[in-house]
Amino acid sequence: MIPILRIGAVNYLNTKPLIERLTDFAPNLELTLDLPSRLADRMANGELDVGLIPIIEFFRGDHYTFVPNIAIGSRGPVLSVTLFSRVPWTEIRTVALDEGSRTSSALTQIILQKRYGIHPEVRPLAIESPADDLSTNAVLLIGDRAMRACLPGYRFAYDLGEEWTDWTGLPMVYAVWAIRNEVKLGAAEKAFHRAKEYGLSRAGEIAQREAPALGLDPGYCRRYLTNIIRYDLGPSELAGLRKYHQLAAELGLAPQGANLDFHRPDLVESR
């Protein structure tokens, strides 16, 4: 009997092309949806075998590997990771960070400290808490929540994907399919690639289906999925990952010496 593989993914629009019909392509996959931060905790606790987790948690994990050439990333504006601020970057003294995010929370601190040389007080923003009436200078929102938010009381809306690429010249990778080190994917690995190919070929259908529940225009959602989010994990994305890890480690946000190994079925199966 083929063992069940417990898979976890984020229930955001940008995830949909990667999980479209995923469980149809491999009958032993059991998929659940949760927030990025909770997925990371469930991976760490051994409750999931594979998780589409924040990249910062990949670095913090216990020798995770990743499914090759699949990621959620951007090169330039990302639209779904936004720092709303009442003041310019260099005047930010307090910032609230969305508790649903860990990669973007670390990215915010990296940009503030490494690019702009400031060290503001960091406060958590509870997942269900409104962001409109905060007393902080700035607030980070991610995912679908960021795409819907207007926050007219904040003068600036900084797109952190754009900030990162303007600064480093590299793509930003937010999440990968992480695999716990004792897990054997076997033939199921092909399902992740088939789902990605299938989902991207139907980005328009996904946008049309998901837009009403998000309160967003279907055309906007389609452009987001096809022109903004990048789902490959090639050499330039890996360079962006290494740069992000280097800066996060310098700030104590990630361990030094984290590995960037992709899943090798031949090596795993021979253990």
C-alpha positions as a Markdown table, in Angstrom:
| # | Residue | x | y | z |
|---|---|---|---|---|
| 1 | Met | 0.0 | 0.0 | 0.0 |
| 2 | Ile | 1.3 | 3.5 | -0.9 |
| 3 | Pro | 1.8 | 5.6 | 2.2 |
| 4 | Ile | -0.2 | 8.8 | 2.4 |
| 5 | Leu | 1.8 | 12.0 | 2.1 |
| 6 | Arg | 0.5 | 14.9 | 4.1 |
| 7 | Ile | 0.8 | 18.1 | 2.1 |
| 8 | Gly | 0.2 | 21.6 | 3.4 |
| 9 | Ala | -0.3 | 24.8 | 1.3 |
| 10 | Val | -1.4 | 28.4 | 1.8 |
| 11 | Asn | -4.9 | 29.3 | 0.9 |
| 12 | Tyr | -3.9 | 32.4 | -1.1 |
| 13 | Leu | -4.5 | 33.3 | -4.7 |
| 14 | Asn | -0.9 | 33.0 | -5.6 |
| 15 | Thr | -0.9 | 29.4 | -4.4 |
| 16 | Lys | -3.8 | 28.2 | -6.5 |
| 17 | Pro | -1.8 | 27.4 | -9.7 |
| 18 | Leu | 0.5 | 25.1 | -7.7 |
| 19 | Ile | -2.3 | 23.1 | -6.1 |
| 20 | Glu | -4.8 | 22.9 | -8.9 |
| 21 | Arg | -5.8 | 19.3 | -9.1 |
| 22 | Leu | -2.7 | 18.3 | -7.2 |
| 23 | Thr | -4.3 | 15.4 | -5.4 |
| 24 | Asp | -5.7 | 14.1 | -8.7 |
| 25 | Phe | -2.2 | 13.6 | -10.1 |
| 26 | Ala | -1.1 | 11.4 | -7.2 |
| 27 | Pro | -3.7 | 9.4 | -5.2 |
| 28 | Asn | -1.6 | 9.3 | -2.0 |
| 29 | Leu | -1.5 | 13.1 | -1.5 |
| 30 | Glu | -3.6 | 14.5 | 1.3 |
| 31 | Leu | -3.8 | 18.3 | 1.1 |
| 32 | Thr | -4.7 | 20.8 | 3.8 |
| 33 | Leu | -4.7 | 24.6 | 3.6 |
| 34 | Asp | -3.5 | 27.0 | 6.3 |
| 35 | Leu | -1.6 | 30.2 | 7.0 |
| 36 | Pro | 2.1 | 30.3 | 6.1 |
| 37 | Ser | 3.3 | 30.6 | 9.7 |
| 38 | Arg | 1.1 | 27.7 | 10.8 |
| 39 | Leu | 2.3 | 25.5 | 8.0 |
| 40 | Ala | 5.8 | 26.1 | 9.1 |
| 41 | Asp | 5.0 | 25.1 | 12.6 |
| 42 | Arg | 3.2 | 22.0 | 11.4 |
| 43 | Met | 6.2 | 21.0 | 9.3 |
| 44 | Ala | 8.5 | 21.5 | 12.3 |
| 45 | Asn | 6.2 | 19.4 | 14.5 |
| 46 | Gly | 6.2 | 16.5 | 12.0 |
| 47 | Glu | 2.5 | 17.0 | 11.2 |
| 48 | Leu | 3.2 | 17.5 | 7.5 |
| 49 | Asp | 5.5 | 15.7 | 5.1 |
| 50 | Val | 5.7 | 18.4 | 2.5 |
| 51 | Gly | 4.7 | 22.1 | 2.9 |
| 52 | Leu | 4.6 | 25.2 | 0.7 |
| 53 | Ile | 6.3 | 27.1 | 3.5 |
| 54 | Pro | 7.9 | 30.5 | 3.9 |
| 55 | Ile | 11.5 | 30.5 | 2.7 |
| 56 | Ile | 12.7 | 31.8 | 6.0 |
| 57 | Glu | 11.3 | 28.7 | 7.7 |
| 58 | Phe | 13.0 | 26.5 | 5.1 |
| 59 | Phe | 16.3 | 28.0 | 6.3 |
| 60 | Arg | 15.2 | 27.5 | 9.9 |
| 61 | Gly | 14.0 | 23.9 | 9.3 |
| 62 | Asp | 15.7 | 20.6 | 10.1 |
| 63 | His | 17.6 | 19.9 | 6.9 |
| 64 | Tyr | 14.7 | 20.3 | 4.6 |
| 65 | Thr | 15.1 | 19.7 | 0.9 |
| 66 | Phe | 12.8 | 21.2 | -1.7 |
| 67 | Val | 11.0 | 20.1 | -4.9 |
| 68 | Pro | 13.1 | 21.5 | -7.7 |
| 69 | Asn | 12.0 | 24.3 | -10.1 |
| 70 | Ile | 8.9 | 25.3 | -8.2 |
| 71 | Ala | 8.5 | 28.4 | -6.0 |
| 72 | Ile | 6.4 | 31.4 | -5.4 |
| 73 | Gly | 8.4 | 34.5 | -6.2 |
| 74 | Ser | 8.6 | 37.8 | -8.0 |
| 75 | Arg | 11.1 | 39.9 | -9.9 |
| 76 | Gly | 10.0 | 43.4 | -9.3 |
| 77 | Pro | 6.5 | 44.3 | -7.9 |
| 78 | Val | 4.7 | 41.5 | -6.2 |
| 79 | Leu | 1.5 | 43.4 | -5.2 |
| 80 | Ser | 0.8 | 41.0 | -2.3 |
| 81 | Val | 3.5 | 42.0 | 0.1 |
| 82 | Thr | 3.1 | 45.7 | 1.0 |
| 83 | Leu | 4.4 | 47.9 | 3.7 |
| 84 | Phe | 1.9 | 50.7 | 4.3 |
| 85 | Ser | 3.6 | 53.7 | 5.9 |
| 86 | Arg | 2.6 | 57.1 | 7.2 |
| 87 | Val | 6.2 | 58.4 | 6.6 |
| 88 | Pro | 9.1 | 57.8 | 4.3 |
| 89 | Trp | 11.3 | 54.7 | 4.9 |
| 90 | Thr | 14.0 | 56.6 | 6.8 |
| 91 | Glu | 11.5 | 58.1 | 9.3 |
| 92 | Ile | 9.9 | 54.8 | 10.3 |
| 93 | Arg | 10.3 | 54.2 | 14.0 |
| 94 | Thr | 7.6 | 51.7 | 14.7 |
| 95 | Val | 6.3 | 48.9 | 12.4 |
| 96 | Ala | 3.5 | 46.3 | 12.8 |
| 97 | Leu | 4.2 | 43.0 | 11.1 |
| 98 | Asp | 1.5 | 40.6 | 10.0 |
| 99 | Glu | 1.7 | 37.5 | 12.1 |
| 100 | Gly | 0.6 | 35.4 | 9.2 |
| 101 | Ser | 3.9 | 36.1 | 7.5 |
| 102 | Arg | 7.5 | 35.2 | 8.4 |
| 103 | Thr | 9.4 | 35.5 | 5.2 |
| 104 | Ser | 7.9 | 39.0 | 4.5 |
| 105 | Ser | 8.4 | 40.0 | 8.1 |
| 106 | Ala | 12.1 | 39.2 | 7.9 |
| 107 | Leu | 12.3 | 40.9 | 4.5 |
| 108 | Thr | 10.8 | 44.0 | 6.0 |
| 109 | Gln | 13.5 | 44.0 | 8.7 |
| 110 | Ile | 16.2 | 43.3 | 6.2 |
| 111 | Ile | 15.2 | 46.3 | 4.0 |
| 112 | Leu | 14.8 | 48.6 | 7.0 |
| 113 | Gln | 18.1 | 47.7 | 8.6 |
| 114 | Lys | 20.3 | 46.8 | 5.7 |
| 115 | Arg | 19.1 | 49.1 | 3.0 |
| 116 | Tyr | 18.0 | 52.2 | 5.0 |
| 117 | Gly | 20.1 | 51.8 | 8.2 |
| 118 | Ile | 17.2 | 52.1 | 10.7 |
| 119 | His | 16.1 | 49.9 | 13.5 |
| 120 | Pro | 12.5 | 50.6 | 14.4 |
| 121 | Glu | 10.5 | 49.0 | 17.1 |
| 122 | Val | 8.7 | 45.9 | 15.8 |
| 123 | Arg | 5.2 | 45.0 | 17.0 |
| 124 | Pro | 3.0 | 42.0 | 16.0 |
| 125 | Leu | -0.2 | 42.5 | 14.1 |
| 126 | Ala | -2.6 | 39.7 | 14.9 |
| 127 | Ile | -4.0 | 37.8 | 11.9 |
| 128 | Glu | -7.6 | 38.9 | 12.4 |
| 129 | Ser | -6.8 | 42.5 | 13.7 |
| 130 | Pro | -7.7 | 45.5 | 11.5 |
| 131 | Ala | -4.8 | 47.5 | 10.2 |
| 132 | Asp | -6.6 | 50.8 | 9.7 |
| 133 | Asp | -6.4 | 52.2 | 13.2 |
| 134 | Leu | -2.9 | 51.2 | 14.3 |
| 135 | Ser | -0.6 | 53.7 | 16.1 |
| 136 | Thr | 2.6 | 52.5 | 14.4 |
| 137 | Asn | 4.3 | 54.4 | 11.6 |
| 138 | Ala | 4.0 | 51.4 | 9.2 |
| 139 | Val | 2.3 | 48.1 | 8.9 |
| 140 | Leu | 3.1 | 45.1 | 6.8 |
| 141 | Leu | 0.3 | 43.2 | 5.1 |
| 142 | Ile | 0.7 | 40.1 | 2.9 |
| 143 | Gly | -1.3 | 37.8 | 0.6 |
| 144 | Asp | -4.9 | 38.5 | -0.5 |
| 145 | Arg | -5.3 | 40.8 | 2.5 |
| 146 | Ala | -2.6 | 43.1 | 1.0 |
| 147 | Met | -4.1 | 43.0 | -2.4 |
| 148 | Arg | -7.5 | 44.2 | -1.1 |
| 149 | Ala | -6.1 | 46.8 | 1.4 |
| 150 | Cys | -6.3 | 50.5 | 0.7 |
| 151 | Leu | -5.4 | 52.0 | 4.1 |
| 152 | Pro | -6.0 | 55.7 | 3.1 |
| 153 | Gly | -4.5 | 56.9 | 6.4 |
| 154 | Tyr | -1.1 | 55.7 | 5.2 |
| 155 | Arg | 0.6 | 58.0 | 2.7 |
| 156 | Phe | 3.0 | 55.4 | 1.3 |
| 157 | Ala | 2.4 | 51.9 | 0.0 |
| 158 | Tyr | 5.8 | 50.2 | -0.5 |
| 159 | Asp | 5.8 | 47.0 | -2.6 |
| 160 | Leu | 8.5 | 44.9 | -1.0 |
| 161 | Gly | 9.1 | 42.7 | -4.0 |
| 162 | Glu | 9.9 | 45.9 | -6.0 |
| 163 | Glu | 12.1 | 47.2 | -3.1 |
| 164 | Trp | 14.1 | 44.0 | -3.0 |
| 165 | Thr | 14.8 | 43.7 | -6.8 |
| 166 | Asp | 15.5 | 47.5 | -7.1 |
| 167 | Trp | 18.1 | 47.0 | -4.3 |
| 168 | Thr | 19.7 | 43.7 | -5.1 |
| 169 | Gly | 18.9 | 43.2 | -8.8 |
| 170 | Leu | 17.6 | 39.7 | -7.9 |
| 171 | Pro | 14.3 | 37.9 | -7.8 |
| 172 | Met | 12.6 | 37.4 | -4.4 |
| 173 | Val | 11.4 | 33.9 | -3.5 |
| 174 | Tyr | 8.8 | 33.7 | -0.8 |
| 175 | Ala | 8.0 | 30.0 | -0.6 |
| 176 | Val | 9.0 | 26.6 | -1.8 |
| 177 | Trp | 7.7 | 23.0 | -1.5 |
| 178 | Ala | 9.8 | 21.9 | 1.5 |
| 179 | Ile | 10.2 | 18.2 | 2.2 |
| 180 | Arg | 11.1 | 16.8 | 5.6 |
| 181 | Asn | 14.5 | 15.1 | 5.5 |
| 182 | Glu | 13.1 | 11.5 | 6.2 |
| 183 | Val | 10.3 | 11.7 | 3.6 |
| 184 | Lys | 10.4 | 9.8 | 0.4 |
| 185 | Leu | 8.3 | 11.3 | -2.4 |
| 186 | Gly | 8.9 | 8.6 | -4.9 |
| 187 | Ala | 6.6 | 8.9 | -8.0 |
| 188 | Ala | 4.5 | 11.6 | -6.2 |
| 189 | Glu | 7.1 | 14.2 | -7.0 |
| 190 | Lys | 5.9 | 14.3 | -10.6 |
| 191 | Ala | 2.5 | 15.4 | -9.3 |
| 192 | Phe | 3.8 | 18.7 | -8.1 |
| 193 | His | 5.2 | 19.5 | -11.5 |
| 194 | Arg | 2.1 | 18.3 | -13.3 |
| 195 | Ala | -0.1 | 20.5 | -11.0 |
| 196 | Lys | 2.1 | 23.5 | -11.7 |
| 197 | Glu | 1.9 | 23.0 | -15.5 |
| 198 | Tyr | -1.8 | 22.4 | -15.3 |
| 199 | Gly | -2.5 | 25.3 | -13.0 |
| 200 | Leu | -0.5 | 27.8 | -15.0 |
| 201 | Ser | -2.2 | 26.8 | -18.2 |
| 202 | Arg | -5.5 | 27.6 | -16.6 |
| 203 | Ala | -4.6 | 30.9 | -14.8 |
| 204 | Gly | -7.5 | 32.7 | -16.4 |
| 205 | Glu | -10.0 | 30.1 | -15.2 |
| 206 | Ile | -8.5 | 30.2 | -11.7 |
| 207 | Ala | -8.7 | 34.0 | -11.7 |
| 208 | Gln | -12.3 | 34.0 | -12.8 |
| 209 | Arg | -13.2 | 31.5 | -10.1 |
| 210 | Glu | -11.4 | 33.0 | -7.2 |
| 211 | Ala | -11.9 | 36.7 | -7.8 |
| 212 | Pro | -15.5 | 37.1 | -6.5 |
| 213 | Ala | -14.6 | 35.7 | -3.0 |
| 214 | Leu | -11.6 | 38.0 | -2.8 |
| 215 | Gly | -13.6 | 41.0 | -3.9 |
| 216 | Leu | -11.1 | 41.6 | -6.7 |
| 217 | Asp | -11.5 | 42.1 | -10.5 |
| 218 | Pro | -10.9 | 38.9 | -12.4 |
| 219 | Gly | -8.7 | 40.6 | -14.9 |
| 220 | Tyr | -6.5 | 42.0 | -12.1 |
| 221 | Cys | -6.2 | 38.5 | -10.6 |
| 222 | Arg | -5.3 | 37.0 | -14.0 |
| 223 | Arg | -2.5 | 39.6 | -14.6 |
| 224 | Tyr | -1.3 | 38.9 | -11.0 |
| 225 | Leu | -1.0 | 35.2 | -11.7 |
| 226 | Thr | 0.4 | 35.4 | -15.2 |
| 227 | Asn | 2.6 | 38.6 | -15.2 |
| 228 | Ile | 3.5 | 39.2 | -11.6 |
| 229 | Ile | 4.1 | 36.0 | -9.7 |
| 230 | Arg | 6.9 | 33.8 | -10.9 |
| 231 | Tyr | 6.7 | 30.0 | -10.2 |
| 232 | Asp | 10.1 | 28.8 | -11.4 |
| 233 | Leu | 13.1 | 28.3 | -9.3 |
| 234 | Gly | 16.1 | 28.7 | -11.7 |
| 235 | Pro | 19.6 | 30.0 | -11.2 |
| 236 | Ser | 18.6 | 33.7 | -10.7 |
| 237 | Glu | 15.9 | 32.7 | -8.1 |
| 238 | Leu | 18.5 | 30.6 | -6.3 |
| 239 | Ala | 20.9 | 33.5 | -6.3 |
| 240 | Gly | 18.1 | 35.6 | -4.8 |
| 241 | Leu | 17.6 | 32.9 | -2.1 |
| 242 | Arg | 21.2 | 32.9 | -1.2 |
| 243 | Lys | 21.3 | 36.7 | -0.9 |
| 244 | Tyr | 18.2 | 36.7 | 1.3 |
| 245 | His | 19.6 | 34.0 | 3.5 |
| 246 | Gln | 22.9 | 35.9 | 3.8 |
| 247 | Leu | 21.2 | 39.1 | 5.0 |
| 248 | Ala | 18.8 | 37.3 | 7.2 |
| 249 | Ala | 21.6 | 35.4 | 8.9 |
| 250 | Glu | 23.6 | 38.6 | 9.5 |
| 251 | Leu | 20.6 | 39.9 | 11.4 |
| 252 | Gly | 20.1 | 36.7 | 13.4 |
| 253 | Leu | 16.8 | 36.0 | 11.6 |
| 254 | Ala | 18.1 | 32.7 | 10.1 |
| 255 | Pro | 20.8 | 30.3 | 11.1 |
| 256 | Gln | 24.2 | 30.4 | 9.4 |
| 257 | Gly | 25.1 | 27.7 | 6.9 |
| 258 | Ala | 21.5 | 26.6 | 5.9 |
| 259 | Asn | 21.4 | 24.2 | 3.0 |
| 260 | Leu | 19.8 | 24.8 | -0.4 |
| 261 | Asp | 19.4 | 21.2 | -1.5 |
| 262 | Phe | 16.7 | 20.1 | -3.9 |
| 263 | His | 15.0 | 16.7 | -3.5 |
| 264 | Arg | 17.0 | 13.9 | -5.2 |
| 265 | Pro | 14.7 | 10.8 | -5.6 |
| 266 | Asp | 17.7 | 8.6 | -6.4 |
| 267 | Leu | 19.5 | 9.5 | -3.2 |
| 268 | Val | 16.4 | 9.5 | -1.0 |
| 269 | Glu | 15.2 | 6.1 | -2.3 |
| 270 | Ser | 18.6 | 4.5 | -1.6 |
| 271 | Arg | 18.7 | 5.4 | 2.1 |
